[in-house]
Short mmCIF file of C-alpha atoms in Angstrom, two decimals:
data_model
loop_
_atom_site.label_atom_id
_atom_site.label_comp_id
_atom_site.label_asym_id
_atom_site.label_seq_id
_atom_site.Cartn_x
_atom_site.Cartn_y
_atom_site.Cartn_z
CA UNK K 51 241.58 116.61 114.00
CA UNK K 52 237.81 116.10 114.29
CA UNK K 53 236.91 117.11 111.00
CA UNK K 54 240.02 115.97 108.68
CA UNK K 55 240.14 111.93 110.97
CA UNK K 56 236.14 112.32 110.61
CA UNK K 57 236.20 111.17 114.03
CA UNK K 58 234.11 112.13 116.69
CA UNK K 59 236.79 113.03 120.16
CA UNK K 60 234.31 112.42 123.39
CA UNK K 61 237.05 113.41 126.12
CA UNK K 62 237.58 116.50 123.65
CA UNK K 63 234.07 117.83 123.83
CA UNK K 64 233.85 117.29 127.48
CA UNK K 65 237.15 119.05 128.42
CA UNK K 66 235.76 122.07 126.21
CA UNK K 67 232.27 121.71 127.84
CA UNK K 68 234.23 122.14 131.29
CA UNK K 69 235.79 124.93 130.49
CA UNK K 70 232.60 126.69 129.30
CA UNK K 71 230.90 125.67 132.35
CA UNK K 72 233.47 127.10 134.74
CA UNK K 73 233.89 130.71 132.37
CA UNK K 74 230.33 131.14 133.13
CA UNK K 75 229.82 129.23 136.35
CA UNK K 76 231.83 131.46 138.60
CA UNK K 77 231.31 134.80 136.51
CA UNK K 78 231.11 137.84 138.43
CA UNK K 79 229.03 140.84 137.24
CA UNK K 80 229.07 139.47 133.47
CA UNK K 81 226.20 139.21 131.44
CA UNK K 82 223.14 142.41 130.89
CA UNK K 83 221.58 141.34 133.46
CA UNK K 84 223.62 139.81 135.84
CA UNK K 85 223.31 142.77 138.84
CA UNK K 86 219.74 142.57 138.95
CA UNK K 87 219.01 138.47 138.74
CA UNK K 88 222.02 138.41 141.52
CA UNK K 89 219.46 140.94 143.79
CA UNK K 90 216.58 138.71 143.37
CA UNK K 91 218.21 135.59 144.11
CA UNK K 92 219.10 136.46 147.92
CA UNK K 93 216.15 139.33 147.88
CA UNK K 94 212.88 138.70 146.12
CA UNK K 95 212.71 134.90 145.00
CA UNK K 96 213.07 133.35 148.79
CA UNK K 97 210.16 135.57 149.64
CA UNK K 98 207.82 133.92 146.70
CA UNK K 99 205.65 131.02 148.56
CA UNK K 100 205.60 127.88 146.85
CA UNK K 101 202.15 128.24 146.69
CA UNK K 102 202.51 131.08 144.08
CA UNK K 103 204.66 128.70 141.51
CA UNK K 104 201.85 126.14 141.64
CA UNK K 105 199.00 128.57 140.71
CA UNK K 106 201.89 129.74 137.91
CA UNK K 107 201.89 126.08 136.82
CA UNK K 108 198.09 125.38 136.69
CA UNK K 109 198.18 128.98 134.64
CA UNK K 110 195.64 130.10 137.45
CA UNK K 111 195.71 134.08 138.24
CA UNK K 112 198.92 135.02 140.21
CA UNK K 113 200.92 138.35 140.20
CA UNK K 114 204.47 136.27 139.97
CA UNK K 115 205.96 138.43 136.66
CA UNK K 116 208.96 136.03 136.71
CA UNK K 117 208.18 132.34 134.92
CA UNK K 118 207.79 130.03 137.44
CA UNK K 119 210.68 127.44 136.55
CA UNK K 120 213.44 130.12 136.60
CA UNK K 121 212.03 131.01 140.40
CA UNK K 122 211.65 127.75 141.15
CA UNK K 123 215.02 126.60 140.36
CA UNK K 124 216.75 129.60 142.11
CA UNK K 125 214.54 128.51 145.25
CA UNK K 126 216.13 125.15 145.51
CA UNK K 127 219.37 126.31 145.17
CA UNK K 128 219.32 128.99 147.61
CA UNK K 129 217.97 126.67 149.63
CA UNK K 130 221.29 124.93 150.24
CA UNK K 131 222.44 128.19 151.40
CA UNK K 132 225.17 128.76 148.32
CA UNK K 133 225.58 131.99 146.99
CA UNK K 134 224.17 133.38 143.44
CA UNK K 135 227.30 131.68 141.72
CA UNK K 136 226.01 128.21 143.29
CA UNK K 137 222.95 128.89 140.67
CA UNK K 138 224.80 130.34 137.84
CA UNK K 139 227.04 127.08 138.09
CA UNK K 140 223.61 125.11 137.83
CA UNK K 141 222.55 127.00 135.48
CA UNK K 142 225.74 126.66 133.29
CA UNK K 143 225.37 122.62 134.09
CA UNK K 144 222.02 122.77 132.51
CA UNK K 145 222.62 124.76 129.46
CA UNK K 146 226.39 123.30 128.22
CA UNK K 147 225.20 119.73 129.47
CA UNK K 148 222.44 119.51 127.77
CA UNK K 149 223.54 121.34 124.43
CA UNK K 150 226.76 119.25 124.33
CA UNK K 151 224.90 116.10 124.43
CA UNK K 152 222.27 117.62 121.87
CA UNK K 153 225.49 118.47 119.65
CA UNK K 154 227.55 115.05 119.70
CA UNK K 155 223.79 113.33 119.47
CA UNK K 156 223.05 115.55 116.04
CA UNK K 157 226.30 116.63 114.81
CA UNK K 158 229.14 115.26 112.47
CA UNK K 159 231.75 117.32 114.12
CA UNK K 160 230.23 118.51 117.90
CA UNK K 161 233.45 119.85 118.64
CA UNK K 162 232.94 122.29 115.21
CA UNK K 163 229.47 122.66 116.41
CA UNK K 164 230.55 124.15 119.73
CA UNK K 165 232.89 126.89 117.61
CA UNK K 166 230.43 127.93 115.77
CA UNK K 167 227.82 128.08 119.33
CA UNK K 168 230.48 129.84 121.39
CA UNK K 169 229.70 133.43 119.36
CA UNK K 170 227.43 134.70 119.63
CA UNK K 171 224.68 132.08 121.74
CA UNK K 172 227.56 131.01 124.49
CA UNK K 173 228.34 135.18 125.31
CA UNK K 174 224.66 136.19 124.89
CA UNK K 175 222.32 133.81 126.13
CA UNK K 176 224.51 131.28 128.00
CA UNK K 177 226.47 134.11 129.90
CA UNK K 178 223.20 136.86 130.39
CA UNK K 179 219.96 136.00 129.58
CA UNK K 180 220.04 132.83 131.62
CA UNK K 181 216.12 132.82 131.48
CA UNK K 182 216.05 132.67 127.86
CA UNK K 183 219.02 130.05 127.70
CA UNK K 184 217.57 127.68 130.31
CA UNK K 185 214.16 127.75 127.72
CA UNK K 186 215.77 127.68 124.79
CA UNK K 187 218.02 124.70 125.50
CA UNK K 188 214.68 122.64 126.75
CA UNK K 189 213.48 123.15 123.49
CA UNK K 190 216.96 121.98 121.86
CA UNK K 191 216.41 118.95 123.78
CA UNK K 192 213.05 118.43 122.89
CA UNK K 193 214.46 117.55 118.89
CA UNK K 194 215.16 114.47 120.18
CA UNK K 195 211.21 113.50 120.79
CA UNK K 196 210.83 115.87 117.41
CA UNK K 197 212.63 112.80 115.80
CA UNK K 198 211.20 110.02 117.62
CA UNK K 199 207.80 111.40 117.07
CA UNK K 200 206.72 111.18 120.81
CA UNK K 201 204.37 114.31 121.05
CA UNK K 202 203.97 114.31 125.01
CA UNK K 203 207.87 114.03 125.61
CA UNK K 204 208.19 116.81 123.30
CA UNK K 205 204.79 118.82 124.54
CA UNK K 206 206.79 118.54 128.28
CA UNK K 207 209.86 119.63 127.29
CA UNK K 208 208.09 122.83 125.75
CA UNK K 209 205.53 123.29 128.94
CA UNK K 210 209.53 123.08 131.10
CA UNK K 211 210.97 125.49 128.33
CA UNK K 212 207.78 128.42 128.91
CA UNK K 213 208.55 127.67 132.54
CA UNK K 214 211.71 129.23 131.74
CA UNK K 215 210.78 131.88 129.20
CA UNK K 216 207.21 132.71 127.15
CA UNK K 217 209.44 132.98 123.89
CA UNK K 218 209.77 128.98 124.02
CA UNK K 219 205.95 128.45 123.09
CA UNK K 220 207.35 129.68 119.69
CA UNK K 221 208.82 126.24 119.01
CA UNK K 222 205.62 124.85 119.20
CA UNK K 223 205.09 124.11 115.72
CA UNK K 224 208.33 122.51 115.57
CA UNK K 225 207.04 119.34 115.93
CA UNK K 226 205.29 119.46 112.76
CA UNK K 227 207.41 121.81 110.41
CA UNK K 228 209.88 119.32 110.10
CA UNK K 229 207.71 116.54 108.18
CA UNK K 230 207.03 119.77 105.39
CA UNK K 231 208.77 118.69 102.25
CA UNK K 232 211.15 120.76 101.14
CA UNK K 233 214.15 121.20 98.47
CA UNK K 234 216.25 123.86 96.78
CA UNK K 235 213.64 125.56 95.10
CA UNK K 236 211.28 125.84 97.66
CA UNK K 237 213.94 127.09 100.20
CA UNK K 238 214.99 129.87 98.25
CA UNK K 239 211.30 131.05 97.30
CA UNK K 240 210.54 130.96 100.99
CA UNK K 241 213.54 133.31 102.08
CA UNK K 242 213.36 135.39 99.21
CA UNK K 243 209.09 136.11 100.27
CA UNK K 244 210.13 136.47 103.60
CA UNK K 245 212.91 139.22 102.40
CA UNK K 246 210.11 140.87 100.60
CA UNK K 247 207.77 140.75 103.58
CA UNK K 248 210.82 142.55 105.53
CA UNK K 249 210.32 146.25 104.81
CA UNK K 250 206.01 145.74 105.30
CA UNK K 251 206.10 144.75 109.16
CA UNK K 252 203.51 142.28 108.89
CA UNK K 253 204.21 141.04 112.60
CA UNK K 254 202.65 143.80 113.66
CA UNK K 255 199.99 141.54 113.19
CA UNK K 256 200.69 139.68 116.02
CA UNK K 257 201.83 142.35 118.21
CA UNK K 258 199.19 141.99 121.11
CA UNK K 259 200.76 137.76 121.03
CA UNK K 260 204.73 138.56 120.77
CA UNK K 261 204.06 141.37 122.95
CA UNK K 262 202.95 138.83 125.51
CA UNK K 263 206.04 136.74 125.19
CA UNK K 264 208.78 138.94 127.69
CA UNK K 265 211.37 139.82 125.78
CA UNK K 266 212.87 142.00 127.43
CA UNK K 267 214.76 140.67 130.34
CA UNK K 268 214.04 141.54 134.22
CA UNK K 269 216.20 145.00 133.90
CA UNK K 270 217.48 147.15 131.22
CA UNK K 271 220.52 145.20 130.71
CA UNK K 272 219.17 144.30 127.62
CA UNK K 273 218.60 147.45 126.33
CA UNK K 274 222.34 147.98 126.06
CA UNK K 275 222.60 145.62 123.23
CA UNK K 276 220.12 147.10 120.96
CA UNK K 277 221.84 149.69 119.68
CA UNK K 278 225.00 147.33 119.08
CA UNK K 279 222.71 144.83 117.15
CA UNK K 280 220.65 147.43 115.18
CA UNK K 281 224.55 148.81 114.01
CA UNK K 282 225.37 145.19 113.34
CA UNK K 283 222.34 144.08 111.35
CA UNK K 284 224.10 144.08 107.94
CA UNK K 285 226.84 141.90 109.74
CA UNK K 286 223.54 139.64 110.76
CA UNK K 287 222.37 139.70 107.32
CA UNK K 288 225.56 138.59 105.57
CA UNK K 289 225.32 135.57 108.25
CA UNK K 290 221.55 134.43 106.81
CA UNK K 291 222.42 134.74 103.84
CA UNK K 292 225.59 132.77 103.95
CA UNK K 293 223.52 130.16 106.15
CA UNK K 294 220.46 130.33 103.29
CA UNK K 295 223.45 129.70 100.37
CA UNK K 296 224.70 126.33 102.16
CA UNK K 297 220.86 125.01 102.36
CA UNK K 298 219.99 125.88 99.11
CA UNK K 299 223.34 124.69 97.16
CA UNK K 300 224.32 121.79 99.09
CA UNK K 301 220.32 120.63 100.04
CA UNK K 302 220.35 117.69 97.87
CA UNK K 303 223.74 116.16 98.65
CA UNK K 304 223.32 116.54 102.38
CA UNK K 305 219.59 115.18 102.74
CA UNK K 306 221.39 111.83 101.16
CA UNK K 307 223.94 111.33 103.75
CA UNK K 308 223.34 112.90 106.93
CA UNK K 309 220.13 110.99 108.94
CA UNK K 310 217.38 113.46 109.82
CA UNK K 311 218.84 116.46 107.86
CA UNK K 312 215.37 117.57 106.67
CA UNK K 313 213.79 117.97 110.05
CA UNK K 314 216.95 120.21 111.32
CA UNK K 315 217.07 121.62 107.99
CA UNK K 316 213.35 122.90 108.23
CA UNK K 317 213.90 124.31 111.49
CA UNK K 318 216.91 126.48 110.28
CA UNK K 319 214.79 127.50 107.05
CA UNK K 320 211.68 128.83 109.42
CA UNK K 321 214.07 130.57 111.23
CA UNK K 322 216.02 132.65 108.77
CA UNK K 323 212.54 133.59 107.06
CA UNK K 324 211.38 134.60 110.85
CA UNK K 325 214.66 136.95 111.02
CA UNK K 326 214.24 138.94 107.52
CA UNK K 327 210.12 139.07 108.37
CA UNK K 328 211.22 140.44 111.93
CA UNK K 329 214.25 142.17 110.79
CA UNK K 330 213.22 145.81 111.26
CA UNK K 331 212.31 144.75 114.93
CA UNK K 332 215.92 144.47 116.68
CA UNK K 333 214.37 142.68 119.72
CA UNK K 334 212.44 140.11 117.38
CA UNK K 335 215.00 139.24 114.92
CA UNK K 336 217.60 138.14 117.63
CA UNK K 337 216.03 136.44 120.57
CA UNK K 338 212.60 135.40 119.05
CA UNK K 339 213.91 133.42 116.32
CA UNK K 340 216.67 132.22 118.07
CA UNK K 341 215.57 129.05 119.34
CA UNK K 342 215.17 128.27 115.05
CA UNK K 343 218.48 130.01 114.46
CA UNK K 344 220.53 128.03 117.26
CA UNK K 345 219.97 124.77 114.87
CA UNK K 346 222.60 126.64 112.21
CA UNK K 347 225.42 125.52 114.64
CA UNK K 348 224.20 121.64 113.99
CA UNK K 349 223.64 122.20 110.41
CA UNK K 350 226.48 123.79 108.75
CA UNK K 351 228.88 120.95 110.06
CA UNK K 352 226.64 118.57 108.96
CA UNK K 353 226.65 119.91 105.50
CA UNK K 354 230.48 120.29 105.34
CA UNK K 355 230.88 116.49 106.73
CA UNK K 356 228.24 115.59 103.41
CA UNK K 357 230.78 117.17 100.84
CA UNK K 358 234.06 115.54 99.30
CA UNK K 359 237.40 115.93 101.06
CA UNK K 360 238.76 119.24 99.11
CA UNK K 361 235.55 120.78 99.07
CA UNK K 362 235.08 120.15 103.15
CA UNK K 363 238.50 121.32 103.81
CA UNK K 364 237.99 125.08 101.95
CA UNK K 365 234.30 125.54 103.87
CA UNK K 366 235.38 124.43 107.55
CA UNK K 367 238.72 126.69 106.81
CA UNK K 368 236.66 129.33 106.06
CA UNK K 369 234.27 129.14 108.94
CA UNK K 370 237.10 128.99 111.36
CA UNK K 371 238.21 132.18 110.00
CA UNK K 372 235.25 133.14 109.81
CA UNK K 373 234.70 132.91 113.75
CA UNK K 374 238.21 134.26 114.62
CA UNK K 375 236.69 137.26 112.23
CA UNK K 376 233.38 137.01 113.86
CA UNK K 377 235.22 137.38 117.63
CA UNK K 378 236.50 140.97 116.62
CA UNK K 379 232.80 141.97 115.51
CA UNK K 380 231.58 140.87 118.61
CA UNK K 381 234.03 142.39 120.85
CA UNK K 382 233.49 146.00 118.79
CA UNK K 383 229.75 145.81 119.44
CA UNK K 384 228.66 143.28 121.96
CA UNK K 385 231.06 142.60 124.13
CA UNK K 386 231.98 145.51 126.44
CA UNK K 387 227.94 145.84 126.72
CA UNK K 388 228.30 142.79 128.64
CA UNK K 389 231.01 143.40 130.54
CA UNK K 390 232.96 140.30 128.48
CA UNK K 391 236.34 142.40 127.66
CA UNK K 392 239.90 141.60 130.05
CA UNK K 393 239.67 144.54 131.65
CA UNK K 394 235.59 143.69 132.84
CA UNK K 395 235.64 140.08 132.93
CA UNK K 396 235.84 138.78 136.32
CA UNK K 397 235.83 134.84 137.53
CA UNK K 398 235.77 133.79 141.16
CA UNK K 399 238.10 130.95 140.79
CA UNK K 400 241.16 132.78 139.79
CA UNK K 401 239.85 136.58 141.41
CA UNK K 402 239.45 139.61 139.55
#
């Protein structure tokens, strides 16, 4: 309806942003790391004195390992004396909220936006590495100041983002990536360098810096999804390079008619080159470059709502399948890793 009316369906995208928020809200024991974030909640965060998240926020020398915004926030929710699914339901509130209103702010067709969110970001991030979401989605808001040009909105939304997780500082030369001028040509030489660069390892350059970010997560939970991603790379390939297709053929036609298509269109570009440079690092190539890659889900609707009415119809029908085909890669690789299958999947609203 949304895409063949052209209309945008507000009570639509908030019934759907309901329903994510209560699949993830009450989990129980989903997500990699869900066991050991549920132990620190009631065991190791009340124990952290206040006094330790300010030095963490003046960056003065303190042994807290955790960022200081993710403790912080768990503080004032165990504070009302609510168990750990009072915080993952905050933390849901935070992530879908704020991405839903990023999404119907930025996007032709939100509620196509969402579809193409809900695998693998909504499973992965949204559902177990709530760190990373929480940061990640701070930095998806901050494309509103990106737009507006207000560097200290966007500077504060970045400083809240590392509060969540180090990877955020990567979006730090967001702000200015998005005024580079760019077209066809240039897109494709930049992927097809970076696809070069691939089999060198040249961020081994920067290891000592992205070593410093924390990718890995609190526990191993993580850990269990490397194998699954490093067996699905060709799958994440085919994905780039169906994303790097749509900028490069449709680049001129959707810069005309959808406002601001450059600035999300340079973010996407950065982050595909970041994924072939990083490929051969399985960590790297998934959860560094996300916060770049997490723009796609904006962009690819946008391009589809630029194009003429038969041409539209065959590209949104084929993403749909694409996702319904995308579900059953997930589920093969990803998705009993995170305890996400019927038989795992648990939600304390309705019981085991």
């Amino acid at each position: 309806m949304e895409v063949y009316n052209s209309k945008k369906y507000t009570f639509g995208i908030w019934i759907v942003a309901i329903f994510m928020i209560l699949l993830i809200g009450f989990r129980g024991n989903v997500g990699a790391d869900y066991p050991i974030y549920r132990t620190m909640y009631s065991i190791y965060f009340p124990t952290i004195d206040y006094s330790e998240l300010i030095d963490k926020i003046l960056f003065r020398k303190s042994n807290l390992e955790v960022e200081w915004m993710y403790v912080m926030l768990n503080k004032i929710v165990f504070s009302f004396g609510g168990p750990f699914q009072s915080f993952t339901l905050v933390s849901a509130i935070i992530t879908i909220g704020i991405k839903m209103r990023v999404y119907y702010q930025n996007s032709v067709y939100p509620i196509f936006t969402v579809l193409l969110f809900f695998i693998p970001g909504f499973f992965i991030a949204d559902s177990g590495h709530m760190r990373q979401a929480l940061g990640m989605t701070m930095c998806l808001l901050s494309y509103q100041f990106i737009k507006e040009r207000k560097i200290w909105w966007f500077l504060l939304c970045l400083y809240v983002a590392y509060g969540f997780h180090k990877s955020a500082i990567i979006f730090l030369p967001a702000y200015w990536l998005v005024l580079i001028p760019m077209n066809s040509s240039r897109i494709f030489y930049a992927i097809m360098i970076s696809v070069i660069l691939s089999p060198f390892q040249v961020y081994n350059l920067f290891s000592s810096f992205l070593g410093s970010l924390n990718l890995q997560d609190v526990s191993n939970g993580y850990n269990g999804y490397i194998g699954y991603e490093d067996k699905a790379s060709s799958f994440m390939d085919g994905t780039m390079i169906l994303n790097s297709f749509l900028l490069i053929a449709y680049d001129r036609l959707a810069c005309k008619k959808i406002l601001y298509y450059e600035y999300m269109r340079n973010i996407v570009v950065l982050g595909i080159c970041l994924y072939f440079i990083f490929r051969d690092n399985p960590v790297f190539s998934t959860r560094l470059v996300g916060v770049y890659i997490g723009f796609a889900c904006i962009i690819i609707p946008n391009i589809i709502g630029s194009l003429k009415l038969n041409m539209k119809r065959l590209w949104h029908l084929f993403f749909v399948c694409f996702m319904v085909f995308y579900y059953f890669v997930f589920a093969q690789f990803q998705g009993n890793a995170g305890r996400f299958t019927p038989e795992r999947y648990t939600n304390f609203l309705w019981g085991n």
